[in-house]
XYZ file of N, CA, C and O in Angstrom:
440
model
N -63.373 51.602 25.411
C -63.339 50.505 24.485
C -63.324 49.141 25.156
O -63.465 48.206 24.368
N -63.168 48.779 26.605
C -62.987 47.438 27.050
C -64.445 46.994 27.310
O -64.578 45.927 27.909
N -65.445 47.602 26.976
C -66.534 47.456 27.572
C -67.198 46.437 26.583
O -67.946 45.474 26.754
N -66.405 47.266 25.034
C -67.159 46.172 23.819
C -65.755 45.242 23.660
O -65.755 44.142 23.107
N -64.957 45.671 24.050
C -63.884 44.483 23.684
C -64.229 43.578 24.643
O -64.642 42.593 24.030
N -64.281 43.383 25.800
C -65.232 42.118 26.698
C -65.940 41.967 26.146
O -65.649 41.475 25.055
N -67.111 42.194 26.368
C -68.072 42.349 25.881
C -68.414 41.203 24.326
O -69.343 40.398 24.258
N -67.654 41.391 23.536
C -67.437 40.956 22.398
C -66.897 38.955 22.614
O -67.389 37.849 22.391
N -65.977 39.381 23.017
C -64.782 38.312 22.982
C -65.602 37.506 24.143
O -65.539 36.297 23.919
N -66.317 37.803 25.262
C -67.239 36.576 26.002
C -68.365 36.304 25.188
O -68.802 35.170 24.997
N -68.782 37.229 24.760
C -70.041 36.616 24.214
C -69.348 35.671 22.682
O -69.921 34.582 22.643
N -68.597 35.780 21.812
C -68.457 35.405 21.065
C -67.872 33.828 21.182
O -68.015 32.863 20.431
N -66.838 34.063 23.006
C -66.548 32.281 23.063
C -67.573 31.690 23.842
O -67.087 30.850 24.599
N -68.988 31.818 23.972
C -69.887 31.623 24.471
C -70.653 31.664 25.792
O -71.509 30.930 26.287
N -69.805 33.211 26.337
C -71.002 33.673 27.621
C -71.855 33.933 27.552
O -71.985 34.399 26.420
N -73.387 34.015 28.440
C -74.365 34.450 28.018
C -74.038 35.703 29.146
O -73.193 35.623 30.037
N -75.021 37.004 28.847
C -74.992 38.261 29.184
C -76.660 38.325 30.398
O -77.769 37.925 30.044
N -76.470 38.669 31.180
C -78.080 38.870 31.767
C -77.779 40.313 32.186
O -76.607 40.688 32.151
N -78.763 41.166 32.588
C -78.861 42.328 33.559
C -79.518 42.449 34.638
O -80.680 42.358 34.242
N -79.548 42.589 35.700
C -80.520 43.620 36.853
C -81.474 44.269 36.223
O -81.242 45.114 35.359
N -82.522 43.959 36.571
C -84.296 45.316 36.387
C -83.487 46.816 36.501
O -83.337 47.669 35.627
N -83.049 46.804 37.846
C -82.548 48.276 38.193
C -81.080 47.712 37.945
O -80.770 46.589 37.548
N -80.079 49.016 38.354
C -79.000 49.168 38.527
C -77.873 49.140 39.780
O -77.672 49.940 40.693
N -77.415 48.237 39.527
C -76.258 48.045 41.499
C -75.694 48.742 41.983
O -75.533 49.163 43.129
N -74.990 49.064 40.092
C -73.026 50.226 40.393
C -73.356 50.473 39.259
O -73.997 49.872 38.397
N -72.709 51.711 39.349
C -72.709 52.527 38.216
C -71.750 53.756 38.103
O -71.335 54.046 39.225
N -71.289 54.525 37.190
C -70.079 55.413 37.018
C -70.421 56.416 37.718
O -71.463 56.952 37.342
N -69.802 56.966 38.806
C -69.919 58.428 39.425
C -69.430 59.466 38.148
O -68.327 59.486 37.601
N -70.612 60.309 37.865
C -69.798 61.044 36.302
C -69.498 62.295 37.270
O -69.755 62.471 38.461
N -68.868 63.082 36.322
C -68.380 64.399 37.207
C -69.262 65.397 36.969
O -68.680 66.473 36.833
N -70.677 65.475 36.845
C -71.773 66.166 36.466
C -71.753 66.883 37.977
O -71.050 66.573 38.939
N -72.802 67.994 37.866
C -73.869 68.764 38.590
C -72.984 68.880 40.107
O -71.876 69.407 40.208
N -73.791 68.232 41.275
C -72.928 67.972 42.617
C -71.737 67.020 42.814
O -71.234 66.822 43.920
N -71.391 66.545 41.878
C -70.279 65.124 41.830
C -69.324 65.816 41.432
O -68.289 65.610 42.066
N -69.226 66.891 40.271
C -68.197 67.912 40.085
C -67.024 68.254 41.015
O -65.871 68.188 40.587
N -67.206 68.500 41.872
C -66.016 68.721 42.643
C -65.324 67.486 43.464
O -64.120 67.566 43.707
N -66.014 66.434 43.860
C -65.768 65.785 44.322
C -64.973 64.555 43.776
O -64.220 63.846 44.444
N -65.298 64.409 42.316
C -65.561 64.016 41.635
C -63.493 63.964 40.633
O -62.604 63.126 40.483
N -63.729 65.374 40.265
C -62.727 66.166 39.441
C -61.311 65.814 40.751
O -60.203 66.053 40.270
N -61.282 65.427 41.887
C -60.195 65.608 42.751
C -59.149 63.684 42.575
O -58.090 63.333 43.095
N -60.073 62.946 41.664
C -59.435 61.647 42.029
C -58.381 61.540 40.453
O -58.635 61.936 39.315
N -57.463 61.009 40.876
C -56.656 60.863 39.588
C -57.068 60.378 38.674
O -58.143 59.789 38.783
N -56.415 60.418 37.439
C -57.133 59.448 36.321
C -55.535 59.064 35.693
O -54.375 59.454 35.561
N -56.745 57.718 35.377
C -55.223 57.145 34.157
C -55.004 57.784 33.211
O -54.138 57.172 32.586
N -55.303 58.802 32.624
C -54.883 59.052 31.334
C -54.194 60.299 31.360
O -53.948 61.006 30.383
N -53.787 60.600 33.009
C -53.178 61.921 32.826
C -52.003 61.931 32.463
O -51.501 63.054 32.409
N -51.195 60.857 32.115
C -49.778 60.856 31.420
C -50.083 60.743 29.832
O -49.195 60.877 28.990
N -51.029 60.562 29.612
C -51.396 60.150 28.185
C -50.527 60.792 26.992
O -50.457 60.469 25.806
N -49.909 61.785 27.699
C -48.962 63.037 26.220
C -47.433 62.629 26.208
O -46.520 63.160 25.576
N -47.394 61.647 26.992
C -45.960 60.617 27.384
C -46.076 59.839 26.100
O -45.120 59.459 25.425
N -47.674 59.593 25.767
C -47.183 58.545 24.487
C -48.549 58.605 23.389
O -49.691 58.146 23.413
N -47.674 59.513 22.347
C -48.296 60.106 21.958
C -48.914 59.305 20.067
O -48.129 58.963 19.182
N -49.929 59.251 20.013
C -51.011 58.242 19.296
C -51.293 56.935 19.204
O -51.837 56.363 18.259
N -50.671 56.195 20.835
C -51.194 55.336 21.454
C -52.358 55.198 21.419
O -52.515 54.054 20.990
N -53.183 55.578 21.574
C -54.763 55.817 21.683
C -55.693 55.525 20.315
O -56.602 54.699 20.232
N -55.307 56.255 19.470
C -55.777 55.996 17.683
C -55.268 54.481 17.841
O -56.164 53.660 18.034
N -53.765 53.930 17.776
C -53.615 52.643 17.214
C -54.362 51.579 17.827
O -54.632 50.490 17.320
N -54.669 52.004 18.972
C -55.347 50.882 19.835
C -56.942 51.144 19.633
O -57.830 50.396 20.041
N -57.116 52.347 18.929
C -58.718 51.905 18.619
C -58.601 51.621 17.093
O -59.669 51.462 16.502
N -57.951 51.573 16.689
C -57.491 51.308 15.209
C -57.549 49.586 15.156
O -58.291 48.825 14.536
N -56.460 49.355 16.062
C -56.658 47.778 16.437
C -58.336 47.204 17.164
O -59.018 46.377 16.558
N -58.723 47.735 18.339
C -60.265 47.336 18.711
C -60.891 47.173 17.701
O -61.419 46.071 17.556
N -61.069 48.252 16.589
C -62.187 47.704 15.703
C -61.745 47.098 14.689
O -62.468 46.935 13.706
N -60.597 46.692 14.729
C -60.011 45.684 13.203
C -60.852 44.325 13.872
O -61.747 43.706 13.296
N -60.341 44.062 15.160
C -60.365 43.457 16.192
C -61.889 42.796 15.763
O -62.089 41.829 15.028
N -62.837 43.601 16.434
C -64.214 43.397 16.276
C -64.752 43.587 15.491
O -65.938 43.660 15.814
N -64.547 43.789 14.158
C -65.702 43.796 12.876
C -66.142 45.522 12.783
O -67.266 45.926 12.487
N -65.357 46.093 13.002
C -65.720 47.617 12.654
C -64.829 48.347 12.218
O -65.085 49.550 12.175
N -63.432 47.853 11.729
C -62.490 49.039 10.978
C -63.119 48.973 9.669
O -64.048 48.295 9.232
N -62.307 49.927 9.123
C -62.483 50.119 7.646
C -61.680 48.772 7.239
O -60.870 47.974 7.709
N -62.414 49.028 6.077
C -62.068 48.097 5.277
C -60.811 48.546 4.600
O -60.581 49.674 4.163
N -59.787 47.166 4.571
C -58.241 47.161 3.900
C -57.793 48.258 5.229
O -57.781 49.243 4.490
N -57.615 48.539 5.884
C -56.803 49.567 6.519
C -56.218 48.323 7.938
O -56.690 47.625 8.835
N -55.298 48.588 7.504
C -54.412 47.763 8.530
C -54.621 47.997 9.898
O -55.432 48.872 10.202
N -53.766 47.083 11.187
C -53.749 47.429 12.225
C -52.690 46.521 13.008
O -52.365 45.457 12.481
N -52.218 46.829 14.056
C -51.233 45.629 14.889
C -51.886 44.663 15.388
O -52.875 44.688 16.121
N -51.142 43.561 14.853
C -52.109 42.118 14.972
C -51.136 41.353 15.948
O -51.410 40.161 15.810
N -50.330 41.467 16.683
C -49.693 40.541 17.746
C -50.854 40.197 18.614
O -51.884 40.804 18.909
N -50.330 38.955 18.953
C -51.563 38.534 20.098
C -53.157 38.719 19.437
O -54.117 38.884 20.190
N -53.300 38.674 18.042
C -54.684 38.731 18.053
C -55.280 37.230 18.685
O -55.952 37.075 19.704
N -54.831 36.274 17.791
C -55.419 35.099 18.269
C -55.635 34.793 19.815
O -56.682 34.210 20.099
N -54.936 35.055 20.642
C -54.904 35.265 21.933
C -56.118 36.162 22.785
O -56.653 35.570 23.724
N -56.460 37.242 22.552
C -57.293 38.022 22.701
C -58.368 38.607 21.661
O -59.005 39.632 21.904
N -58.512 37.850 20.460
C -59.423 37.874 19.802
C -60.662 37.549 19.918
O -61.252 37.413 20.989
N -61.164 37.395 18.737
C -62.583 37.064 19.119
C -62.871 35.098 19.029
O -62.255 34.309 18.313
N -64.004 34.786 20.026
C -64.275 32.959 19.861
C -64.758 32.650 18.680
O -64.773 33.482 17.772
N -65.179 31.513 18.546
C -65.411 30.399 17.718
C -67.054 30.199 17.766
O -67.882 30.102 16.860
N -67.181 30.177 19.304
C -68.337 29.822 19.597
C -69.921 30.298 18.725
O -70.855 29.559 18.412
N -69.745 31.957 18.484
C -70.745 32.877 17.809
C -70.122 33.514 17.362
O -68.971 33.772 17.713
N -70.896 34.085 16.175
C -70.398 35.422 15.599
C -70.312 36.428 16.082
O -70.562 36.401 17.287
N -69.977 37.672 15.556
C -70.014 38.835 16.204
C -71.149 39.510 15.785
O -71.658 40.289 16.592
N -71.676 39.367 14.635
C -73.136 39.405 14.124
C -73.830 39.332 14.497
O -74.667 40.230 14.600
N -73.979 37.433 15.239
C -74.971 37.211 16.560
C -75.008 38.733 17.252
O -75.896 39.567 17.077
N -73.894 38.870 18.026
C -73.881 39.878 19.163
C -74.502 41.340 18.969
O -75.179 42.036 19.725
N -74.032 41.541 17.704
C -74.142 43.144 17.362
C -76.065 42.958 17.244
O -76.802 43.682 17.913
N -76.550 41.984 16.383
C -78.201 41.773 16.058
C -78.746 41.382 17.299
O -79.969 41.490 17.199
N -78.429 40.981 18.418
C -78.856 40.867 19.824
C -78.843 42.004 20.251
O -79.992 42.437 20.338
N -77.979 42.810 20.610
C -77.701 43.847 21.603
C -78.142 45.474 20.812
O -78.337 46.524 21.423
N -78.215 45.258 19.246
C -78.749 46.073 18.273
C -77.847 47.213 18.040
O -78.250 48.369 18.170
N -76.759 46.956 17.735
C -75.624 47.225 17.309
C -75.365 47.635 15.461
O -74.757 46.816 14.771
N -75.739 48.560 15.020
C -75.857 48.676 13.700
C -74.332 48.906 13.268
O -73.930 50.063 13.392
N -73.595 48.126 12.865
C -71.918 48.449 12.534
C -71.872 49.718 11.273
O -71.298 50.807 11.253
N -72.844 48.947 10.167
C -72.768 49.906 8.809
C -72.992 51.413 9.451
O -71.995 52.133 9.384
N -74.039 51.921 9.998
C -74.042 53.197 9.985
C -73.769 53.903 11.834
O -74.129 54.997 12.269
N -73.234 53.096 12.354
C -72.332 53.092 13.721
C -73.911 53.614 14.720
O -73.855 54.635 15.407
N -74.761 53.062 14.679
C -75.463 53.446 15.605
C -75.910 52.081 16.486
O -75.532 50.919 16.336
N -76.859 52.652 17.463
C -77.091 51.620 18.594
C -77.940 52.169 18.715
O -78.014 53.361 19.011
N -79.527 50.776 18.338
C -80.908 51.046 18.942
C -81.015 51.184 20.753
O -80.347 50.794 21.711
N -82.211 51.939 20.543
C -82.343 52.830 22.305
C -82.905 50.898 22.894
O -84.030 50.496 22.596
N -82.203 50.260 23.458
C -82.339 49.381 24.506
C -83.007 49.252 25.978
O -82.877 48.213 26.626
């Protein structure tokens, strides 16, 4: 989720976004030969059962956040203004740039 929560919140207080032709860095996934090598590094989320539906509220909050919860369904709003979204653009802008369909949760092939 930090990928559209950045993502969101720069472009909205007015960063512009560029890319590379090719690619620099990119995620080592734990596929095929990366599998083992791969599967041996810790992860953050291995305490994750320490606290348990942390995870729902905070994507509960992301998309209140960004223009994708349901509608009327609440969420924890401390610090929104703080880490919310800018002034600068909408989130509309962003989603119709990057082709972001909110209503039926899809994303044109880019």
């Amino acid at each position: 989720g930090e990928e559209i929560s950045i993502g969101l919140r720069g472009f909205t207080h007015g960063y512009d976004y560029y890319t590379m032709e090719s690619a620099v860095c990119f995620h080592m996934y734990a596929v095929k030969e990366n599998k083992a090598k791969r599967k041996k590094i810790k992860l953050f989320w291995e305490n994750s059962g320490s606290y348990s539906g942390v995870a729902a509220e905070a994507m509960k909050r992301l998309n209140g956040i960004i223009g994708m919860g349901r509608p009327m369904e609440d969420y924890y709003r401390e610090d929104e203004h703080k880490y919310g979204m800018g002034k600068v653009r909408k989130t509309a802008k962003f989603f119709e740039t990057f082709g972001i369909h909110v209503d039926t949760e899809t994303v044109e092939g880019n």
